[in-house]
Short mmCIF file of C-alpha atoms in Angstrom, two decimals:
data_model
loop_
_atom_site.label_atom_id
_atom_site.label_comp_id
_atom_site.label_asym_id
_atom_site.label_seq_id
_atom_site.Cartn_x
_atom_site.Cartn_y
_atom_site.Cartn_z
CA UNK A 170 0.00 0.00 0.00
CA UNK A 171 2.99 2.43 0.79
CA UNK A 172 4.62 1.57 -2.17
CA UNK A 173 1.48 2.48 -4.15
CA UNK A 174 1.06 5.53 -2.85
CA UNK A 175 4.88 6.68 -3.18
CA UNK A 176 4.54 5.57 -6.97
CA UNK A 177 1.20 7.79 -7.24
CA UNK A 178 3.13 10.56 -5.77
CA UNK A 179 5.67 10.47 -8.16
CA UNK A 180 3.04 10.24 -11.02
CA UNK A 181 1.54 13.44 -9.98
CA UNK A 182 4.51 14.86 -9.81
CA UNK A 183 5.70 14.23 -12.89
CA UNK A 184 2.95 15.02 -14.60
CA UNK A 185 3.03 18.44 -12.62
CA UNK A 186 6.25 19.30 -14.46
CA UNK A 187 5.32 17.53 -17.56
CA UNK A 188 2.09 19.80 -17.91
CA UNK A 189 4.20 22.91 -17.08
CA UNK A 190 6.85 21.94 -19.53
CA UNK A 191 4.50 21.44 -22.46
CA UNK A 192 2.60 24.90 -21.33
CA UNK A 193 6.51 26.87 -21.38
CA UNK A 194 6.70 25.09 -25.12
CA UNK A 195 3.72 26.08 -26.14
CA UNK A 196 4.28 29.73 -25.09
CA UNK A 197 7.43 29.81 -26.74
CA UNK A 198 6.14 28.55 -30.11
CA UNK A 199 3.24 31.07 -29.75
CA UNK A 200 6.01 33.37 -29.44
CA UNK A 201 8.18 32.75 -32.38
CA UNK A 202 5.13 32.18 -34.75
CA UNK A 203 4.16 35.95 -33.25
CA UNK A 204 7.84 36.87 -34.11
CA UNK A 205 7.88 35.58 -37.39
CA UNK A 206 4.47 36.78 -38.09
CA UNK A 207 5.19 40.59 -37.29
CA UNK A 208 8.56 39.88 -39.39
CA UNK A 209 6.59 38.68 -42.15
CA UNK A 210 3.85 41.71 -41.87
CA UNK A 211 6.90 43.95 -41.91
CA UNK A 212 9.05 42.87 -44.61
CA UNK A 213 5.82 42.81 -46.82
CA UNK A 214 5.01 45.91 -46.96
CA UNK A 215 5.37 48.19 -49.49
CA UNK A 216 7.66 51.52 -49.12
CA UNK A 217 4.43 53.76 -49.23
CA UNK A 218 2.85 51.80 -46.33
CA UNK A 219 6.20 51.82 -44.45
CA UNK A 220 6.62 55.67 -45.03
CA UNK A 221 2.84 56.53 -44.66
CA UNK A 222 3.12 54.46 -40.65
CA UNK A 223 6.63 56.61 -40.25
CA UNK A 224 5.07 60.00 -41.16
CA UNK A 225 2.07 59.08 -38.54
CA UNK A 226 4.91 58.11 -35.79
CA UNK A 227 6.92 61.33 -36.48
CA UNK A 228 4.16 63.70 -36.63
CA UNK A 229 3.47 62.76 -32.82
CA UNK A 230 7.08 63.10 -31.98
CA UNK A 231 6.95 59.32 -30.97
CA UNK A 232 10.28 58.56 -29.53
CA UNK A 233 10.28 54.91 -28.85
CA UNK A 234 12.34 52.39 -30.80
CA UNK A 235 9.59 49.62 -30.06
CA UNK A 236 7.23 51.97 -32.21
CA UNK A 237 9.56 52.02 -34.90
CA UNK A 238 11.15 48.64 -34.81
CA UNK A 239 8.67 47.08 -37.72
CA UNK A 240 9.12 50.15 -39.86
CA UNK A 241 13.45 49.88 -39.95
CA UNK A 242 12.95 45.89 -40.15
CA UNK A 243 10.81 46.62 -43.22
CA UNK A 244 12.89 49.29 -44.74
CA UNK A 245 15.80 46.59 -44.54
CA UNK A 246 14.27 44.34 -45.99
CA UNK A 247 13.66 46.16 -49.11
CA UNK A 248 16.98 47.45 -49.24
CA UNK A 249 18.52 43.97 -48.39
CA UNK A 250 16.32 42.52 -51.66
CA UNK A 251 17.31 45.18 -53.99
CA UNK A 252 20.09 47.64 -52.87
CA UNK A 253 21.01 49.39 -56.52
CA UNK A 254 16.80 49.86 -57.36
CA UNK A 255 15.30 53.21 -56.93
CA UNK A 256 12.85 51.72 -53.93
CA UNK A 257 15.90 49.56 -52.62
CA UNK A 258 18.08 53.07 -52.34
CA UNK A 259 15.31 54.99 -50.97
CA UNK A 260 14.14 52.64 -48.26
CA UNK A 261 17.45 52.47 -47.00
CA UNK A 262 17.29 56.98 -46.99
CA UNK A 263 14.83 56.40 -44.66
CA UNK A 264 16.02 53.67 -42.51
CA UNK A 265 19.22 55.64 -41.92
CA UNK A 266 17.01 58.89 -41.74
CA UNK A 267 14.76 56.86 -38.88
CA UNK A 268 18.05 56.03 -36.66
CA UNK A 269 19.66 59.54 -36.91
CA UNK A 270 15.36 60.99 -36.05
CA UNK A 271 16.09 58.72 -32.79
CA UNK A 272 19.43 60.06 -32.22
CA UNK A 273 18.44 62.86 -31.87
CA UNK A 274 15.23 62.11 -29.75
CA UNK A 275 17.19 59.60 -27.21
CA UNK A 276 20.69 61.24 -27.26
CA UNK A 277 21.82 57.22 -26.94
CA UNK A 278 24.91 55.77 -28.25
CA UNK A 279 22.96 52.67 -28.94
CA UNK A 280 21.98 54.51 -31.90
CA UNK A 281 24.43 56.37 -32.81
CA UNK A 282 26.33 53.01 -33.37
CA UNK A 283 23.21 52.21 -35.33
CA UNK A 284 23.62 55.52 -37.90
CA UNK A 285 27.19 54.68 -38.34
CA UNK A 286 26.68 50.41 -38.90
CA UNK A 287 23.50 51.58 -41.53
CA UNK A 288 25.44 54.35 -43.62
CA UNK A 289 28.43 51.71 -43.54
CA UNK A 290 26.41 48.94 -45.16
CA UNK A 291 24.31 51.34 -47.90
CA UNK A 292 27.83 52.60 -48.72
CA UNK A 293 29.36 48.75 -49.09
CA UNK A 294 26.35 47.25 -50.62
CA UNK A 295 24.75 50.01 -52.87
CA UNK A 296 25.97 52.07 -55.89
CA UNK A 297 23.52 54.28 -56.07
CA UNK A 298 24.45 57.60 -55.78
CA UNK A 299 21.47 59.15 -53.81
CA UNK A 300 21.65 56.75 -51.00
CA UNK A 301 25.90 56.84 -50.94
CA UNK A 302 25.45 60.75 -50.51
CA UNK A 303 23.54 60.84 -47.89
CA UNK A 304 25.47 57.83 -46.02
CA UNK A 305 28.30 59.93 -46.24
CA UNK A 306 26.63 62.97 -45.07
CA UNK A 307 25.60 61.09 -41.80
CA UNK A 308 28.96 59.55 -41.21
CA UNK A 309 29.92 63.22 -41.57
CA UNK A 310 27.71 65.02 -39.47
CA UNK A 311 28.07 61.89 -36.40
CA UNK A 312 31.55 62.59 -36.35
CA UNK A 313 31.46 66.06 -36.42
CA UNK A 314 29.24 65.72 -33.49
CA UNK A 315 31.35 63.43 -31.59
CA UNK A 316 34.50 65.49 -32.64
CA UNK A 317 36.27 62.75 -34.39
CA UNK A 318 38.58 64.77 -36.65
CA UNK A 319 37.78 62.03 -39.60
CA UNK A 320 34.62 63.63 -40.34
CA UNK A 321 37.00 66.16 -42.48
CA UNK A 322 37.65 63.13 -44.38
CA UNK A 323 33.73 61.95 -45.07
CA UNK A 324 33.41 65.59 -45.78
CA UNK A 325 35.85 65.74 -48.48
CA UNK A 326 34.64 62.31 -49.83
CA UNK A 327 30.82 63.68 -50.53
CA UNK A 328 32.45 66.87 -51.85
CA UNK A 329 34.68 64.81 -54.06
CA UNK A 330 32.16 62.18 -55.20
CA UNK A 331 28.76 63.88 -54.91
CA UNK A 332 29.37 67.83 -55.33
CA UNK A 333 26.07 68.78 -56.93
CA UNK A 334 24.00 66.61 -54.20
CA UNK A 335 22.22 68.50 -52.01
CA UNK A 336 23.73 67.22 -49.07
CA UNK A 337 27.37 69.02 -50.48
CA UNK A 338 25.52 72.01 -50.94
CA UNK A 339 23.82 72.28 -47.55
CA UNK A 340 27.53 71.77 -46.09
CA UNK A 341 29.00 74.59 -47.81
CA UNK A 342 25.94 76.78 -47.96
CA UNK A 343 26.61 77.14 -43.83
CA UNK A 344 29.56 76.29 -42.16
CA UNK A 345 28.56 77.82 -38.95
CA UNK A 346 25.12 77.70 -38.54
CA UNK A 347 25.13 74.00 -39.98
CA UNK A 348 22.57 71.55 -38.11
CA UNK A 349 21.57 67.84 -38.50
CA UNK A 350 18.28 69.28 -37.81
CA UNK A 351 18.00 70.99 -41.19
CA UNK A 352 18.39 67.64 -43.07
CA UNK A 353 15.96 65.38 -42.73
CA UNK A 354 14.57 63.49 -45.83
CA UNK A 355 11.39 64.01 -46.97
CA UNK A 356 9.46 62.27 -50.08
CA UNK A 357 9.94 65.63 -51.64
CA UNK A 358 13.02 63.92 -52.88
CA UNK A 359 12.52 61.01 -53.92
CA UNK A 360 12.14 61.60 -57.77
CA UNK A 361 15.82 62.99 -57.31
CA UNK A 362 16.50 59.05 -56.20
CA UNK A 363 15.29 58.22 -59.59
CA UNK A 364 18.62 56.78 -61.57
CA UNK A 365 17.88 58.55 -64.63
CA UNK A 366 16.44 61.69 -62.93
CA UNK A 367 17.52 64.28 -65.32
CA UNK A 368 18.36 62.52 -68.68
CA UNK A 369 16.37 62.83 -71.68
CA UNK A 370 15.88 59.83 -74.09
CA UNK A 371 14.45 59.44 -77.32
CA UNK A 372 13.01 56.44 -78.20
CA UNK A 373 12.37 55.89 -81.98
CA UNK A 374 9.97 53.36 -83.09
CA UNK A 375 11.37 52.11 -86.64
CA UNK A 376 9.02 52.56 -90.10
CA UNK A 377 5.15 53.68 -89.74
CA UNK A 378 2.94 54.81 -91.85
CA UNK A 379 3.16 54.16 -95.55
CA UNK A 380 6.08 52.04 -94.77
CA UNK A 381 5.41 49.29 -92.68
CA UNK A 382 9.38 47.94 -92.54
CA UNK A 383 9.18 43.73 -92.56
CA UNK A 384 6.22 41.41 -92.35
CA UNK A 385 6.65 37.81 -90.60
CA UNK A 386 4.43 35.70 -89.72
CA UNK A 387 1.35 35.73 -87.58
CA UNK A 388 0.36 38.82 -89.80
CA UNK A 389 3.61 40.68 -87.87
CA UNK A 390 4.49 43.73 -89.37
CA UNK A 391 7.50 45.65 -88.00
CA UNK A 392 5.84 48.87 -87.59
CA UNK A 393 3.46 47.92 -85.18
CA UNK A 394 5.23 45.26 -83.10
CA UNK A 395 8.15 48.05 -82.56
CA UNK A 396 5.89 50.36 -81.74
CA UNK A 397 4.21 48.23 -78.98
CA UNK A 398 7.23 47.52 -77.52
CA UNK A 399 8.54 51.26 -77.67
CA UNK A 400 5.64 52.48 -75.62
CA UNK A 401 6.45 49.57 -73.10
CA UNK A 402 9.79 51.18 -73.06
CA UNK A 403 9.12 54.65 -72.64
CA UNK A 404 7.29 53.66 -69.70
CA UNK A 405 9.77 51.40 -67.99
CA UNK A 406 12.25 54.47 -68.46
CA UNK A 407 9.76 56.83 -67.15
CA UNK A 408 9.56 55.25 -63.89
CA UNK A 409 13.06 55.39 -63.58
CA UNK A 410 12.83 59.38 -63.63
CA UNK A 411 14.05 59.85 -67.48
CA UNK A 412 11.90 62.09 -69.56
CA UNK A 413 11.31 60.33 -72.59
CA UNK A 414 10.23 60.99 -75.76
CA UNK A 415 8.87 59.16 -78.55
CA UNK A 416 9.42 59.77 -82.44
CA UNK A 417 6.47 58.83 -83.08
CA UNK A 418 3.36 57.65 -80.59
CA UNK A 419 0.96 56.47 -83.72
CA UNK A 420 1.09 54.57 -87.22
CA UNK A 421 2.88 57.17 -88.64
CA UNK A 422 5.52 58.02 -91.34
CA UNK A 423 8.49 60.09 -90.48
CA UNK A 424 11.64 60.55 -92.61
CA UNK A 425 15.00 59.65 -91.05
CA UNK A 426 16.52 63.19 -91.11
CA UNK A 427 13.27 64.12 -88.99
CA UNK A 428 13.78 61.25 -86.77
CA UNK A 429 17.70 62.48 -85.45
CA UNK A 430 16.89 65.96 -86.19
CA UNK A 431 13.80 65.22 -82.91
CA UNK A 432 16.36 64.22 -81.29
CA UNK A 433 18.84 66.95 -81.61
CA UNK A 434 16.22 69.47 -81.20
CA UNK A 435 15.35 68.54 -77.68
CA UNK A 436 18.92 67.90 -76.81
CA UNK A 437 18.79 63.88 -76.00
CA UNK A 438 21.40 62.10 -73.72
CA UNK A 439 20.50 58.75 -75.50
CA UNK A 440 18.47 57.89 -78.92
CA UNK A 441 17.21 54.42 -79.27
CA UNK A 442 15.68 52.92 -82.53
CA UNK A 443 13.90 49.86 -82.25
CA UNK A 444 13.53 47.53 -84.93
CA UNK A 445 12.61 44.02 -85.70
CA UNK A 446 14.68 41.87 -87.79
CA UNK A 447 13.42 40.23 -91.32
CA UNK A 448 15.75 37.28 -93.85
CA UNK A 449 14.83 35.03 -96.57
CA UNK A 450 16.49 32.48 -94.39
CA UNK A 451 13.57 31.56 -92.11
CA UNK A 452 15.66 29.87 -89.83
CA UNK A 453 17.69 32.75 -88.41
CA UNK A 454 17.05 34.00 -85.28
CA UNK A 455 18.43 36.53 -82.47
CA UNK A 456 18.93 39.25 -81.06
CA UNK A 457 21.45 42.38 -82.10
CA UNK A 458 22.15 46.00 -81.28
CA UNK A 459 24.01 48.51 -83.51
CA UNK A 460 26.06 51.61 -83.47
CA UNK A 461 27.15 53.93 -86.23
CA UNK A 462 29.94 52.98 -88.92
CA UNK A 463 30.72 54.12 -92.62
CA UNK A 464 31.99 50.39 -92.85
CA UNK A 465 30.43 47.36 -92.86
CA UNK A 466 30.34 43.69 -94.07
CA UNK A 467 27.79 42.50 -96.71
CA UNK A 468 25.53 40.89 -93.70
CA UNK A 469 25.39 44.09 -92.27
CA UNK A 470 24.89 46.02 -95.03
CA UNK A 471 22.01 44.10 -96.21
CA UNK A 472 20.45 45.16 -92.74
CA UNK A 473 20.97 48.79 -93.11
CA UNK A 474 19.81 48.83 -96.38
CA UNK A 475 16.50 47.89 -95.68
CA UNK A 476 15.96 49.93 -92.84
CA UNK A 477 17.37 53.10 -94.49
CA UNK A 478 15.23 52.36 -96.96
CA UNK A 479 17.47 52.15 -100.51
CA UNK A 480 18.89 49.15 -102.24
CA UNK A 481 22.11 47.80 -101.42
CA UNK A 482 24.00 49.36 -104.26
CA UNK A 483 22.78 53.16 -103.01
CA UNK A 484 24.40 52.40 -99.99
CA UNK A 485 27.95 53.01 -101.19
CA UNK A 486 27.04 56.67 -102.00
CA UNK A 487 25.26 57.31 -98.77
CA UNK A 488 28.40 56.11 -96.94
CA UNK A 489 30.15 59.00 -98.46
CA UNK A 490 27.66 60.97 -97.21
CA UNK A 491 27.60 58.92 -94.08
CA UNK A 492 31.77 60.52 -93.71
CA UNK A 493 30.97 63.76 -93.29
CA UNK A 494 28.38 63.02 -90.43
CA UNK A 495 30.05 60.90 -88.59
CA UNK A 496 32.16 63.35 -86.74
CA UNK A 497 29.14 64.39 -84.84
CA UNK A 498 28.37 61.06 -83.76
CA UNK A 499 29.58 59.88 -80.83
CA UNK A 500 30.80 56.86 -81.72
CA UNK A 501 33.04 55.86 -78.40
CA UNK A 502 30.14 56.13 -76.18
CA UNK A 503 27.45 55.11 -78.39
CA UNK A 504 29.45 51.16 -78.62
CA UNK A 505 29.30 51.51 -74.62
CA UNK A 506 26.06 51.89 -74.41
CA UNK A 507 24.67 49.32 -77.32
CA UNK A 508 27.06 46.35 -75.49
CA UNK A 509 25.22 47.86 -71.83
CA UNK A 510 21.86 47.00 -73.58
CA UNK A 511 23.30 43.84 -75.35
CA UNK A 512 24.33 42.49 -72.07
CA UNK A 513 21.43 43.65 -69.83
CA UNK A 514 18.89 41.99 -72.67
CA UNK A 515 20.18 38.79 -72.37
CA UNK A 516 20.32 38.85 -68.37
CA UNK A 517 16.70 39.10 -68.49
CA UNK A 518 15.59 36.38 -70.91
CA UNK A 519 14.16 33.82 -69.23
CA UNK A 520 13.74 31.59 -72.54
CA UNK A 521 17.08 31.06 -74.36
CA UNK A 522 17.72 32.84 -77.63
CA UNK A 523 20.48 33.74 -79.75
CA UNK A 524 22.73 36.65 -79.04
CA UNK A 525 24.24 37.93 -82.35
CA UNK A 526 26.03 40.82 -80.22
CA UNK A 527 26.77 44.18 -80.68
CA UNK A 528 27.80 45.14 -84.16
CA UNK A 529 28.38 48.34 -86.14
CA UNK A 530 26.35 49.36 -89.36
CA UNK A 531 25.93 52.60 -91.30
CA UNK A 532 22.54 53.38 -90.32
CA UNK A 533 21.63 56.75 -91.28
CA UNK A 534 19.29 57.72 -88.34
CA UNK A 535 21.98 57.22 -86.16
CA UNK A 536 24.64 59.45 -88.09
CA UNK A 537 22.33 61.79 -87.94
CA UNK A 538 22.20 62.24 -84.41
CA UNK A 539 24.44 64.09 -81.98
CA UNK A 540 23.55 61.81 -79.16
CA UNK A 541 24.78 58.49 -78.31
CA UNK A 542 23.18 56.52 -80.10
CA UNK A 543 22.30 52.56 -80.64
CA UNK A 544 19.42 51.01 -83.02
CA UNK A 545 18.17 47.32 -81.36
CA UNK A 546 16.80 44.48 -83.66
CA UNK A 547 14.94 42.66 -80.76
CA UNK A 548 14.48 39.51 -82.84
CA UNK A 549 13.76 38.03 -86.53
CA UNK A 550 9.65 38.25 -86.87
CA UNK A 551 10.55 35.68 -90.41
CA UNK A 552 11.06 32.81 -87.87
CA UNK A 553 8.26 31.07 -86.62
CA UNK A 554 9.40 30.78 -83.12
CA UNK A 555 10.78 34.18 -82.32
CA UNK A 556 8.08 35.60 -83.77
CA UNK A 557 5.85 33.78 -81.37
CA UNK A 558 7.65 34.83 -78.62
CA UNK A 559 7.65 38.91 -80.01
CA UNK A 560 4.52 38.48 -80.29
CA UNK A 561 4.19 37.70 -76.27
CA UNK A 562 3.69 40.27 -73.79
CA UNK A 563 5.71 38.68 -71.09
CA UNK A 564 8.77 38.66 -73.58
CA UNK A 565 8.16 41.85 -74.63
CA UNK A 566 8.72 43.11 -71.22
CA UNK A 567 11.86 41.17 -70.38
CA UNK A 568 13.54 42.83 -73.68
CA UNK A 569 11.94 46.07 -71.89
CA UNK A 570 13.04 45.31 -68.68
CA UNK A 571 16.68 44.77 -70.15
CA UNK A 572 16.84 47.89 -72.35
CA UNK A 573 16.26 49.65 -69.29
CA UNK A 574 18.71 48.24 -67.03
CA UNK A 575 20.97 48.78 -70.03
CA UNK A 576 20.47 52.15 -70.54
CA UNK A 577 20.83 52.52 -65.96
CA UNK A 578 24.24 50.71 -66.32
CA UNK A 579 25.44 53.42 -69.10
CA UNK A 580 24.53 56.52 -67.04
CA UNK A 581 26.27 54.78 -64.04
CA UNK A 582 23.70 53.74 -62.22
CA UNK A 583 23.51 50.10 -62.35
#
């Protein structure tokens, strides 16, 4: 009887601490799912949502980091999965921006160690210029504030590498009077974020009108498919802050002289013809892009003939002509920035097509311009295939989607 009772005892007793075991697992899984759920809530949100929840915090002069803690997570997280992108660069603006706000507010080194570790990793992991430039403004103005005589040095670095930001100018505009306070970012600048803020680009859609370039199959014709994938383009580049321009925005005919001469006239940083490729032999395929040359092989004068619009045997008169132009082209730069497409083209395929590289042709809308300049044959609309696949809208938008990068990567921002 006394042994049944001890054995009951220890029963109880063990399924005392049993019961409170499970119950201290249980609340600890609760936990991490509730972790891993605010994570999750966090990282998926947008920048707009993120920003819109910061502007609420700030305008009640909330200075806790618990209120803010989602926010920077999420703002990391966007950086983390794209730190070169326009939203990549300007989440982590505000992240930094957000640390130096509770700086300020807290007067704690905690985060001023956290300013210093943020602007350090935007200026290791990002090349864009926006975000770099204001890294090195808060590196700057920490040190300056702490009286570490290297803030001379991040001084002379955004002076050096970032003179016309307007973090450089606010340095020099006040030596004196200079306060962190006076710099805070704001969305008012986020368009200058953009990586092609400030550039203009001219995108020309090849033929139109009374000349509808090649037919292929599926009822293709060149002047329409180029033009469809033109206006895809001019709004990819858009977004990235360009302002773009068309040649032409309907089924139109233009002459070629009118065509560079657009482009001159509203002083382009880029012109881009777009074109779809055409051959008896139904079985070629690919995709090329061209810059200006008075010389060429037969291939490649075949090409240029039919897009300037003559017969093979005129073309040895307009390269003559061709001579005299050429000095205006900018022939160095304009190879730089056909291989940038190229490249960038073919990184964002996700079917597997032929890459007939960059070449050089005597293409008389690009002679004509005083712009660097690069005409794109995004694929042969004679085979059956590729002209499927032109014909696509998802395809269309990764030859859209790598134009753009291309032209990013040229103006140094990629």
């Amino acid at each position: 009887m006394r042994v049944n009772e001890i054995l009951k005892n220890k029963i109880t007793s063990l399924k005392t601490v049993l019961h409170y075991k499970i119950n201290i697992f249980l609340t600890l899984i609760a936990a991490l799912i509730a972790v891993s759920a605010f994570q999750n809530v966090s990282y998926g949100l947008s920048y707009n949502t993120l920003y819109s929840q910061e502007k609420i915090l700030r305008s009640k002069n909330v200075a806790q980091y618990t209120k803010f803690k989602f926010i920077i997570a999420g703002y990391d997280s966007l950086f983390k999965k794209s730190p070169n992108s326009y939203k990549g660069a300007l989440a982590a603006i505000r992240m930094l921006d957000l640390y130096r706000y509770l700086s300020r507010k807290n007067h704690s080194l905690f985060f001023q160690d956290r300013v210093r570790q943020s602007a350090y990793e935007i200026i290791k992991y990002s090349k864009n210029g926006r975000a770099r430039a204001y890294s090195y403004f808060a590196i700057y103005d920490l040190y300056k504030k702490q009286k570490i005589s290297t803030y001379l040095l991040w001084k002379k670095k955004l002076l050096d590498e970032y003179p016309d930001s307007w973090e450089a100018k606010l340095v020099l505009k006040d030596k004196k009077k200079f306060s962190s306070e006076k710099l805070v970012f704001s969305a008012k600048y986020a368009d200058q974020l953009k990586p092609l803020s400030g550039k203009i680009i001219v995108i020309d859609p090849g033929h139109g009108g009374k000349d509808p370039g090649a037919s292929g199959y599926f009822g293709i014709k060149e002047k329409n498919l180029v033009l469809e994938i033109a206006k895809k383009l001019y709004r990819s580049l858009k977004k990235e802050g360009a302002t773009v321009l068309l040649t032409r925005s309907t089924d139109r005919f233009i002459t070629l002289e009118k065509r560079a001469e657009f482009a001159n006239r509203h002083h382009a940083d880029a012109f881009i013809s777009i074109h779809a490729n055409a051959s008896r032999n139904k079985k070629l395929s690919g995709i090329e892009t061209f810059f200006l040359t008075t010389k060429a092989d037969k291939k490649t004068l075949l090409i240029a003939s039919r897009e300037n619009g003559i017969t093979p045997a005129q073309m040895g008169v307009l390269q003559k002509i061709l001579v005299g132009l050429v000095q205006n082209a900018k022939i160095g730069r304009s190879s730089i920035l056909a291989k940038d497409i190229q490249e960038d083209i073919f990184k964002m395929l996700h079917t597997k097509r032929t890459n007939l590289g960059v070449r050089q042709a005597p293409f008389y809308v690009l002679a004509g311009t005083k712009v660097s300049s690069v005409l794109i044959e995004v694929g042969f609309i004679t085979n059956r295939n590729e002209a499927k696949l032109l014909l696509n809208k998802s395809y269309q938008e990764q030859i859209v989607s790598g134009i753009s990068d291309g032209v990013e990567k040229f103006f140094g921002y990629k």
